[in-house]
Amino acid sequence: MCCEVYRPATESVVCSRAANAHCGQSLPRGTTNAPLTALRRDGSLRPHKKECFSLFTYTDKTLSCVDCNTEFSFTASDQQFYADRQFSEPRRCPACRAAKKAARGESSGSYSNGGGYGGGGGGGYSDRPREMFSATCDSCGKEARVPFRPTGTKPVYCSDCFRR
């Protein structure tokens, strides 16, 4: 049978399309070969094209860390998360991943370095205090504290003048 039956409840399930032609297998009453993405959070099915899908069931795995050689658990839900995003299996245990991340200077949940996508910027969500620079307001002459290094090519305003 090319279609496995979707099993709600305890097992983590991820689906992918099988062969182009429908297998013609009939499913027992009360079961579905619908993709996981066709299921709503309340368990009901949303309308979708009828196609043949193959379901993969994940079970917890024990992997060995390439850095410290300790064994760590790769849970079924983590496997589903990795598969959904087409990530490869982790090669390091959570402790070694955290240590490597800390060595790169990243904070947990931070997008301050561009999120690893090579584009710089990334939202500025950093635990570091923002560096501020002093400048003279071009409107009133007071000292202005700004989050960028003034170059003199554009006017700089204090917060009061900027609000006007």
Tab-separated table of N, CA and C in Angstrom:
chain	number	residue	atom	x	y	z
A	1	MET	N	0.855	-1.177	0.000
A	1	MET	CA	0.000	0.000	0.000
A	1	MET	C	0.896	1.233	0.000
A	2	CYS	N	0.706	2.154	-0.912
A	2	CYS	CA	1.566	3.330	-0.993
A	2	CYS	C	1.100	4.449	-0.080
A	3	CYS	N	-0.088	4.350	0.477
A	3	CYS	CA	-0.587	5.376	1.394
A	3	CYS	C	-0.664	4.799	2.791
A	4	GLU	N	-0.020	5.459	3.731
A	4	GLU	CA	-0.203	5.068	5.115
A	4	GLU	C	-1.365	5.878	5.661
A	5	VAL	N	-1.995	5.370	6.676
A	5	VAL	CA	-3.136	6.044	7.275
A	5	VAL	C	-2.625	7.070	8.277
A	6	TYR	N	-3.215	8.255	8.273
A	6	TYR	CA	-2.844	9.279	9.242
A	6	TYR	C	-3.279	8.822	10.621
A	7	ARG	N	-2.352	8.867	11.554
A	7	ARG	CA	-2.640	8.463	12.923
A	7	ARG	C	-2.604	9.700	13.815
A	8	PRO	N	-3.767	10.245	14.200
A	8	PRO	CA	-3.714	11.374	15.114
A	8	PRO	C	-3.282	10.872	16.483
A	9	ALA	N	-2.966	11.749	17.379
A	9	ALA	CA	-2.657	11.423	18.764
A	9	ALA	C	-1.175	11.453	19.030
A	10	THR	N	-0.585	10.316	19.443
A	10	THR	CA	0.735	10.350	20.064
A	10	THR	C	1.903	10.461	19.113
A	11	GLU	N	1.801	10.006	17.887
A	11	GLU	CA	2.963	10.006	17.008
A	11	GLU	C	3.063	11.306	16.222
A	12	SER	N	4.299	11.754	16.006
A	12	SER	CA	4.519	12.918	15.149
A	12	SER	C	4.511	12.439	13.711
A	13	VAL	N	3.783	13.126	12.861
A	13	VAL	CA	3.634	12.680	11.485
A	13	VAL	C	3.950	13.834	10.544
A	14	VAL	N	4.718	13.539	9.505
A	14	VAL	CA	4.988	14.508	8.454
A	14	VAL	C	4.633	13.828	7.149
A	15	CYS	N	4.039	14.555	6.240
A	15	CYS	CA	3.609	13.942	4.997
A	15	CYS	C	4.391	14.480	3.815
A	16	SER	N	4.430	13.712	2.756
A	16	SER	CA	5.002	14.173	1.498
A	16	SER	C	4.258	13.478	0.376
A	17	ARG	N	4.284	14.077	-0.796
A	17	ARG	CA	3.543	13.505	-1.918
A	17	ARG	C	4.197	12.225	-2.405
A	18	ALA	N	3.366	11.278	-2.726
A	18	ALA	CA	3.853	10.012	-3.264
A	18	ALA	C	3.835	10.100	-4.785
A	19	ALA	N	3.730	8.989	-5.432
A	19	ALA	CA	3.740	8.952	-6.896
A	19	ALA	C	2.571	9.761	-7.463
A	20	ASN	N	2.670	10.133	-8.731
A	20	ASN	CA	1.641	10.966	-9.354
A	20	ASN	C	0.284	10.280	-9.429
A	21	ALA	N	0.263	9.008	-9.702
A	21	ALA	CA	-1.003	8.301	-9.857
A	21	ALA	C	-1.532	7.868	-8.493
A	22	HIS	N	-2.828	7.956	-8.288
A	22	HIS	CA	-3.435	7.515	-7.038
A	22	HIS	C	-3.352	5.998	-6.971
A	23	CYS	N	-3.083	5.477	-5.796
A	23	CYS	CA	-2.848	4.039	-5.659
A	23	CYS	C	-4.125	3.225	-5.762
A	24	GLY	N	-5.284	3.836	-5.549
A	24	GLY	CA	-6.534	3.099	-5.653
A	24	GLY	C	-6.876	2.310	-4.404
A	25	GLN	N	-6.041	2.362	-3.382
A	25	GLN	CA	-6.315	1.629	-2.154
A	25	GLN	C	-7.452	2.311	-1.399
A	26	SER	N	-8.362	1.510	-0.872
A	26	SER	CA	-9.412	2.100	-0.046
A	26	SER	C	-8.929	2.123	1.398
A	27	LEU	N	-9.314	3.151	2.112
A	27	LEU	CA	-8.889	3.305	3.494
A	27	LEU	C	-10.029	2.919	4.422
A	28	PRO	N	-9.717	2.401	5.600
A	28	PRO	CA	-10.773	2.067	6.557
A	28	PRO	C	-11.584	3.303	6.925
A	29	ARG	N	-12.851	3.083	7.259
A	29	ARG	CA	-13.731	4.191	7.615
A	29	ARG	C	-13.158	4.952	8.814
A	30	GLY	N	-13.230	6.282	8.768
A	30	GLY	CA	-12.740	7.103	9.869
A	30	GLY	C	-11.265	7.443	9.774
A	31	THR	N	-10.597	7.049	8.695
A	31	THR	CA	-9.184	7.373	8.521
A	31	THR	C	-9.034	8.230	7.280
A	32	THR	N	-7.892	8.838	7.156
A	32	THR	CA	-7.663	9.697	6.001
A	32	THR	C	-6.220	9.584	5.547
A	33	ASN	N	-6.013	9.798	4.271
A	33	ASN	CA	-4.643	9.890	3.769
A	33	ASN	C	-4.324	11.343	3.444
A	34	ALA	N	-5.037	12.269	4.091
A	34	ALA	CA	-4.829	13.696	3.855
A	34	ALA	C	-3.475	14.119	4.400
A	35	PRO	N	-2.858	15.108	3.774
A	35	PRO	CA	-1.586	15.598	4.294
A	35	PRO	C	-1.802	16.291	5.624
A	36	LEU	N	-0.762	16.313	6.442
A	36	LEU	CA	-0.849	16.958	7.740
A	36	LEU	C	-1.224	18.426	7.589
A	37	THR	N	-0.777	19.069	6.533
A	37	THR	CA	-1.083	20.482	6.327
A	37	THR	C	-2.559	20.705	6.025
A	38	ALA	N	-3.300	19.641	5.692
A	38	ALA	CA	-4.719	19.792	5.416
A	38	ALA	C	-5.543	19.677	6.690
A	39	LEU	N	-4.904	19.431	7.817
A	39	LEU	CA	-5.625	19.320	9.075
A	39	LEU	C	-5.608	20.652	9.804
A	40	ARG	N	-6.777	21.055	10.283
A	40	ARG	CA	-6.849	22.268	11.087
A	40	ARG	C	-6.425	21.933	12.507
A	41	ARG	N	-6.198	22.965	13.302
A	41	ARG	CA	-5.771	22.735	14.683
A	41	ARG	C	-6.812	21.972	15.484
A	42	ASP	N	-8.092	22.153	15.149
A	42	ASP	CA	-9.131	21.444	15.896
A	42	ASP	C	-9.303	20.003	15.413
A	43	GLY	N	-8.500	19.575	14.439
A	43	GLY	CA	-8.545	18.197	13.958
A	43	GLY	C	-9.412	17.998	12.733
A	44	SER	N	-10.204	18.997	12.354
A	44	SER	CA	-11.045	18.850	11.172
A	44	SER	C	-10.208	19.067	9.916
A	45	LEU	N	-10.709	18.569	8.798
A	45	LEU	CA	-9.983	18.698	7.537
A	45	LEU	C	-10.397	19.962	6.808
A	46	ARG	N	-9.442	20.666	6.228
A	46	ARG	CA	-9.776	21.783	5.348
A	46	ARG	C	-9.796	21.233	3.930
A	47	PRO	N	-10.555	21.828	3.031
A	47	PRO	CA	-10.634	21.325	1.660
A	47	PRO	C	-9.270	21.342	0.978
A	48	HIS	N	-8.985	20.311	0.228
A	48	HIS	CA	-7.741	20.232	-0.528
A	48	HIS	C	-7.956	19.307	-1.712
A	49	LYS	N	-7.046	19.350	-2.649
A	49	LYS	CA	-7.135	18.450	-3.789
A	49	LYS	C	-6.889	17.028	-3.310
A	50	LYS	N	-7.632	16.096	-3.861
A	50	LYS	CA	-7.463	14.708	-3.463
A	50	LYS	C	-6.243	14.153	-4.183
A	51	GLU	N	-5.238	13.863	-3.425
A	51	GLU	CA	-4.012	13.295	-3.965
A	51	GLU	C	-3.558	12.180	-3.050
A	52	CYS	N	-2.647	11.396	-3.526
A	52	CYS	CA	-2.093	10.311	-2.738
A	52	CYS	C	-0.891	10.842	-1.956
A	53	PHE	N	-0.863	10.634	-0.679
A	53	PHE	CA	0.231	11.097	0.159
A	53	PHE	C	0.825	9.934	0.932
A	54	SER	N	2.097	10.035	1.152
A	54	SER	CA	2.806	9.059	1.959
A	54	SER	C	3.158	9.741	3.273
A	55	LEU	N	2.950	9.090	4.393
A	55	LEU	CA	3.193	9.688	5.698
A	55	LEU	C	4.410	9.050	6.347
A	56	PHE	N	5.208	9.873	7.015
A	56	PHE	CA	6.374	9.381	7.725
A	56	PHE	C	6.132	9.560	9.212
A	57	THR	N	6.402	8.530	9.985
A	57	THR	CA	6.253	8.598	11.423
A	57	THR	C	7.632	8.691	12.037
A	58	TYR	N	7.842	9.671	12.894
A	58	TYR	CA	9.129	9.842	13.541
A	58	TYR	C	9.078	9.314	14.967
A	59	THR	N	10.143	8.679	15.373
A	59	THR	CA	10.309	8.249	16.758
A	59	THR	C	11.609	8.833	17.271
A	60	ASP	N	11.722	8.971	18.587
A	60	ASP	CA	12.924	9.553	19.175
A	60	ASP	C	14.160	8.760	18.760
A	61	LYS	N	15.249	9.486	18.482
A	61	LYS	CA	16.527	8.887	18.081
A	61	LYS	C	17.596	9.307	19.066
A	62	THR	N	18.614	8.486	19.204
A	62	THR	CA	19.781	8.866	19.985
A	62	THR	C	20.916	9.123	19.012
A	63	LEU	N	21.482	10.333	19.066
A	63	LEU	CA	22.588	10.718	18.192
A	63	LEU	C	23.830	10.968	19.028
A	64	SER	N	24.982	10.922	18.394
A	64	SER	CA	26.249	11.163	19.071
A	64	SER	C	26.821	12.505	18.612
A	65	CYS	N	27.258	13.322	19.572
A	65	CYS	CA	27.800	14.653	19.295
A	65	CYS	C	29.191	14.531	18.677
A	66	VAL	N	29.455	15.292	17.609
A	66	VAL	CA	30.763	15.242	16.946
A	66	VAL	C	31.838	15.961	17.748
A	67	ASP	N	31.452	16.858	18.661
A	67	ASP	CA	32.436	17.586	19.455
A	67	ASP	C	32.828	16.845	20.728
A	68	CYS	N	31.833	16.425	21.521
A	68	CYS	CA	32.139	15.826	22.829
A	68	CYS	C	31.833	14.331	22.901
A	69	ASN	N	31.313	13.754	21.840
A	69	ASN	CA	30.991	12.323	21.749
A	69	ASN	C	29.939	11.851	22.742
A	70	THR	N	29.201	12.756	23.371
A	70	THR	CA	28.111	12.323	24.242
A	70	THR	C	26.886	12.044	23.387
A	71	GLU	N	26.024	11.178	23.894
A	71	GLU	CA	24.797	10.868	23.177
A	71	GLU	C	23.708	11.840	23.617
A	72	PHE	N	22.871	12.240	22.675
A	72	PHE	CA	21.755	13.125	22.986
A	72	PHE	C	20.536	12.667	22.212
A	73	SER	N	19.361	13.045	22.721
A	73	SER	CA	18.101	12.611	22.125
A	73	SER	C	17.651	13.592	21.046
A	74	PHE	N	17.284	13.051	19.903
A	74	PHE	CA	16.704	13.825	18.804
A	74	PHE	C	15.236	13.408	18.762
A	75	THR	N	14.375	14.202	19.418
A	75	THR	CA	12.984	13.814	19.610
A	75	THR	C	12.197	13.803	18.303
A	76	ALA	N	11.068	13.124	18.333
A	76	ALA	CA	10.203	13.045	17.155
A	76	ALA	C	9.731	14.433	16.737
A	77	SER	N	9.399	15.274	17.710
A	77	SER	CA	8.938	16.624	17.356
A	77	SER	C	10.078	17.449	16.761
A	78	ASP	N	11.306	17.265	17.274
A	78	ASP	CA	12.453	17.955	16.685
A	78	ASP	C	12.706	17.464	15.262
A	79	GLN	N	12.561	16.160	15.038
A	79	GLN	CA	12.752	15.606	13.692
A	79	GLN	C	11.731	16.191	12.730
A	80	GLN	N	10.494	16.326	13.189
A	80	GLN	CA	9.457	16.903	12.335
A	80	GLN	C	9.783	18.361	12.030
A	81	PHE	N	10.224	19.118	13.044
A	81	PHE	CA	10.617	20.515	12.861
A	81	PHE	C	11.735	20.614	11.828
A	82	TYR	N	12.766	19.779	11.952
A	82	TYR	CA	13.897	19.798	11.023
A	82	TYR	C	13.439	19.418	9.613
A	83	ALA	N	12.571	18.411	9.496
A	83	ALA	CA	12.096	17.960	8.185
A	83	ALA	C	11.241	19.031	7.509
A	84	ASP	N	10.393	19.706	8.278
A	84	ASP	CA	9.544	20.765	7.721
A	84	ASP	C	10.376	21.870	7.088
A	85	ARG	N	11.535	22.136	7.671
A	85	ARG	CA	12.401	23.212	7.188
A	85	ARG	C	13.554	22.704	6.333
A	86	GLN	N	13.532	21.421	6.042
A	86	GLN	CA	14.554	20.754	5.228
A	86	GLN	C	15.953	20.935	5.809
A	87	PHE	N	16.052	20.888	7.161
A	87	PHE	CA	17.344	20.930	7.832
A	87	PHE	C	17.892	19.517	7.915
A	88	SER	N	19.205	19.386	7.971
A	88	SER	CA	19.804	18.078	8.207
A	88	SER	C	19.802	17.807	9.710
A	89	GLU	N	20.045	16.550	10.088
A	89	GLU	CA	20.063	16.194	11.508
A	89	GLU	C	21.148	16.977	12.235
A	90	PRO	N	20.913	17.312	13.508
A	90	PRO	CA	21.952	18.020	14.256
A	90	PRO	C	23.157	17.120	14.474
A	91	ARG	N	24.348	17.699	14.427
A	91	ARG	CA	25.570	16.925	14.641
A	91	ARG	C	26.143	17.165	16.024
A	92	ARG	N	25.627	18.201	16.706
A	92	ARG	CA	26.132	18.543	18.033
A	92	ARG	C	25.001	18.473	19.054
A	93	CYS	N	25.360	18.130	20.294
A	93	CYS	CA	24.386	18.102	21.384
A	93	CYS	C	23.969	19.540	21.706
A	94	PRO	N	22.850	19.729	22.402
A	94	PRO	CA	22.404	21.089	22.716
A	94	PRO	C	23.460	21.920	23.454
A	95	ALA	N	24.231	21.307	24.358
A	95	ALA	CA	25.258	22.052	25.094
A	95	ALA	C	26.358	22.545	24.158
A	96	CYS	N	26.813	21.697	23.241
A	96	CYS	CA	27.865	22.100	22.295
A	96	CYS	C	27.339	23.117	21.285
A	97	ARG	N	26.050	22.984	20.882
A	97	ARG	CA	25.459	23.983	19.985
A	97	ARG	C	25.411	25.342	20.671
A	98	ALA	N	25.022	25.345	21.956
A	98	ALA	CA	24.956	26.607	22.704
A	98	ALA	C	26.346	27.207	22.873
A	99	ALA	N	27.354	26.354	23.137
A	99	ALA	CA	28.725	26.847	23.302
A	99	ALA	C	29.245	27.431	21.994
A	100	LYS	N	28.955	26.771	20.882
A	100	LYS	CA	29.409	27.269	19.580
A	100	LYS	C	28.716	28.588	19.241
A	101	LYS	N	27.432	28.672	19.576
A	101	LYS	CA	26.680	29.896	19.328
A	101	LYS	C	27.235	31.038	20.177
A	102	ALA	N	27.561	30.750	21.444
A	102	ALA	CA	28.119	31.771	22.333
A	102	ALA	C	29.491	32.227	21.847
A	103	ALA	N	30.277	31.305	21.293
A	103	ALA	CA	31.602	31.654	20.777
A	103	ALA	C	31.495	32.596	19.582
A	104	ARG	N	30.407	32.490	18.825
A	104	ARG	CA	30.183	33.396	17.692
A	104	ARG	C	29.663	34.744	18.155
A	105	GLY	N	29.291	34.841	19.434
A	105	GLY	CA	28.814	36.104	19.970
A	105	GLY	C	27.333	36.317	19.814
A	106	GLU	N	26.568	35.276	19.555
A	106	GLU	CA	25.130	35.410	19.408
A	106	GLU	C	24.468	35.225	20.757
A	107	SER	N	23.363	35.924	20.959
A	107	SER	CA	22.571	35.690	22.152
A	107	SER	C	21.362	34.870	21.744
A	108	SER	N	20.750	34.205	22.698
A	108	SER	CA	19.626	33.335	22.405
A	108	SER	C	18.476	34.120	21.795
A	109	GLY	N	17.966	33.669	20.665
A	109	GLY	CA	16.835	34.304	20.012
A	109	GLY	C	17.163	35.621	19.339
A	110	SER	N	18.417	35.912	19.131
A	110	SER	CA	18.815	37.204	18.585
A	110	SER	C	18.848	37.176	17.068
A	111	TYR	N	18.458	38.303	16.489
A	111	TYR	CA	18.556	38.471	15.056
A	111	TYR	C	19.539	39.581	14.723
A	112	SER	N	20.356	39.962	15.692
A	112	SER	CA	21.189	41.146	15.523
A	112	SER	C	22.281	40.994	14.485
A	113	ASN	N	22.678	39.784	14.150
A	113	ASN	CA	23.746	39.639	13.168
A	113	ASN	C	23.219	39.199	11.813
A	114	GLY	N	21.947	39.346	11.563
A	114	GLY	CA	21.394	38.976	10.270
A	114	GLY	C	20.834	37.574	10.261
A	115	GLY	N	20.860	36.876	11.387
A	115	GLY	CA	20.254	35.559	11.471
A	115	GLY	C	20.979	34.490	10.690
A	116	GLY	N	22.220	34.699	10.306
A	116	GLY	CA	22.964	33.677	9.601
A	116	GLY	C	22.651	33.612	8.120
A	117	TYR	N	21.950	34.578	7.596
A	117	TYR	CA	21.594	34.539	6.192
A	117	TYR	C	22.477	35.452	5.352
A	118	GLY	N	23.549	35.947	5.942
A	118	GLY	CA	24.561	36.673	5.198
A	118	GLY	C	24.171	38.046	4.711
A	119	GLY	N	23.089	38.619	5.206
A	119	GLY	CA	22.656	39.891	4.671
A	119	GLY	C	22.881	41.074	5.575
A	120	GLY	N	23.576	40.901	6.680
A	120	GLY	CA	23.779	42.006	7.608
A	120	GLY	C	22.487	42.329	8.322
A	121	GLY	N	22.447	43.434	9.040
A	121	GLY	CA	21.238	43.896	9.720
A	121	GLY	C	20.451	42.789	10.360
A	122	GLY	N	19.186	42.875	10.353
A	122	GLY	CA	18.370	41.787	10.820
A	122	GLY	C	17.401	42.168	11.908
A	123	GLY	N	17.202	43.429	12.167
A	123	GLY	CA	16.179	43.793	13.119
A	123	GLY	C	16.708	44.468	14.357
A	124	GLY	N	17.976	44.311	14.693
A	124	GLY	CA	18.561	44.990	15.827
A	124	GLY	C	18.140	44.456	17.171
A	125	TYR	N	17.737	43.206	17.266
A	125	TYR	CA	17.341	42.628	18.533
A	125	TYR	C	18.570	42.089	19.236
A	126	SER	N	19.230	42.943	19.983
A	126	SER	CA	20.462	42.559	20.648
A	126	SER	C	20.373	42.903	22.121
A	127	ASP	N	21.118	42.160	22.945
A	127	ASP	CA	21.163	42.439	24.370
A	127	ASP	C	22.133	43.572	24.677
A	128	ARG	N	22.982	43.933	23.713
A	128	ARG	CA	23.949	45.010	23.926
A	128	ARG	C	23.223	46.346	23.971
A	129	PRO	N	23.720	47.279	24.811
A	129	PRO	CA	23.133	48.623	24.789
A	129	PRO	C	23.491	49.314	23.476
A	130	ARG	N	22.585	50.107	22.979
A	130	ARG	CA	22.800	50.800	21.709
A	130	ARG	C	23.867	51.884	21.879
A	131	GLU	N	24.800	51.928	20.964
A	131	GLU	CA	25.837	52.952	21.000
A	131	GLU	C	25.239	54.264	20.498
A	132	MET	N	25.428	55.322	21.292
A	132	MET	CA	24.892	56.634	20.944
A	132	MET	C	26.045	57.600	20.689
A	133	PHE	N	25.820	58.569	19.806
A	133	PHE	CA	26.840	59.538	19.425
A	133	PHE	C	26.335	60.947	19.720
A	134	SER	N	27.272	61.825	20.049
A	134	SER	CA	26.931	63.230	20.316
A	134	SER	C	27.038	64.045	19.038
A	135	ALA	N	26.126	64.993	18.899
A	135	ALA	CA	26.139	65.911	17.759
A	135	ALA	C	25.452	67.197	18.202
A	136	THR	N	25.605	68.223	17.436
A	136	THR	CA	24.935	69.494	17.714
A	136	THR	C	23.700	69.592	16.829
A	137	CYS	N	22.571	69.908	17.457
A	137	CYS	CA	21.311	70.027	16.720
A	137	CYS	C	21.427	71.164	15.710
A	138	ASP	N	21.084	70.877	14.470
A	138	ASP	CA	21.163	71.878	13.402
A	138	ASP	C	20.066	72.933	13.509
A	139	SER	N	19.035	72.668	14.322
A	139	SER	CA	17.936	73.615	14.442
A	139	SER	C	18.112	74.558	15.630
A	140	CYS	N	18.379	73.997	16.836
A	140	CYS	CA	18.432	74.837	18.033
A	140	CYS	C	19.826	74.952	18.646
A	141	GLY	N	20.787	74.132	18.223
A	141	GLY	CA	22.153	74.211	18.726
A	141	GLY	C	22.426	73.412	19.984
A	142	LYS	N	21.411	72.741	20.543
A	142	LYS	CA	21.616	71.903	21.728
A	142	LYS	C	22.364	70.630	21.339
A	143	GLU	N	22.866	69.942	22.399
A	143	GLU	CA	23.510	68.652	22.144
A	143	GLU	C	22.429	67.621	21.829
A	144	ALA	N	22.676	66.826	20.826
A	144	ALA	CA	21.750	65.758	20.438
A	144	ALA	C	22.477	64.429	20.564
A	145	ARG	N	21.786	63.414	21.123
A	145	ARG	CA	22.336	62.056	21.203
A	145	ARG	C	21.618	61.234	20.137
A	146	VAL	N	22.381	60.698	19.190
A	146	VAL	CA	21.789	59.972	18.065
A	146	VAL	C	22.403	58.579	17.951
A	147	PRO	N	21.647	57.591	17.414
A	147	PRO	CA	22.139	56.212	17.324
A	147	PRO	C	22.981	55.942	16.074
A	148	PHE	N	23.514	56.989	15.449
A	148	PHE	CA	24.358	56.819	14.265
A	148	PHE	C	25.505	57.816	14.351
A	149	ARG	N	26.575	57.541	13.639
A	149	ARG	CA	27.725	58.445	13.640
A	149	ARG	C	27.454	59.556	12.624
A	150	PRO	N	27.290	60.811	13.104
A	150	PRO	CA	27.006	61.915	12.180
A	150	PRO	C	28.192	62.174	11.248
A	151	THR	N	27.904	62.348	9.975
A	151	THR	CA	28.964	62.590	8.986
A	151	THR	C	29.049	64.051	8.589
A	152	GLY	N	28.039	64.835	8.909
A	152	GLY	CA	28.030	66.245	8.540
A	152	GLY	C	27.378	66.516	7.200
A	153	THR	N	27.041	65.468	6.455
A	153	THR	CA	26.418	65.663	5.144
A	153	THR	C	24.912	65.869	5.247
A	154	LYS	N	24.316	65.427	6.367
A	154	LYS	CA	22.872	65.577	6.556
A	154	LYS	C	22.622	66.249	7.899
A	155	PRO	N	21.510	66.963	8.031
A	155	PRO	CA	21.231	67.645	9.302
A	155	PRO	C	20.924	66.648	10.420
A	156	VAL	N	21.302	67.037	11.647
A	156	VAL	CA	21.027	66.237	12.836
A	156	VAL	C	20.163	67.088	13.752
A	157	TYR	N	19.116	66.486	14.325
A	157	TYR	CA	18.205	67.219	15.194
A	157	TYR	C	18.138	66.557	16.565
A	158	CYS	N	17.951	67.367	17.605
A	158	CYS	CA	17.712	66.820	18.938
A	158	CYS	C	16.302	66.228	18.945
A	159	SER	N	15.971	65.492	20.000
A	159	SER	CA	14.669	64.822	20.021
A	159	SER	C	13.511	65.824	20.009
A	160	ASP	N	13.685	66.992	20.666
A	160	ASP	CA	12.609	67.999	20.663
A	160	ASP	C	12.359	68.540	19.254
A	161	CYS	N	13.432	68.911	18.554
A	161	CYS	CA	13.282	69.455	17.198
A	161	CYS	C	12.833	68.382	16.210
A	162	PHE	N	13.244	67.165	16.436
A	162	PHE	CA	12.861	66.074	15.540
A	162	PHE	C	11.354	65.828	15.602
A	163	ARG	N	10.753	65.984	16.795
A	163	ARG	CA	9.314	65.762	16.967
A	163	ARG	C	8.471	66.828	16.272
A	164	ARG	N	9.020	68.020	16.040
A	164	ARG	CA	8.265	69.122	15.416
A	164	ARG	C	8.102	68.930	13.940
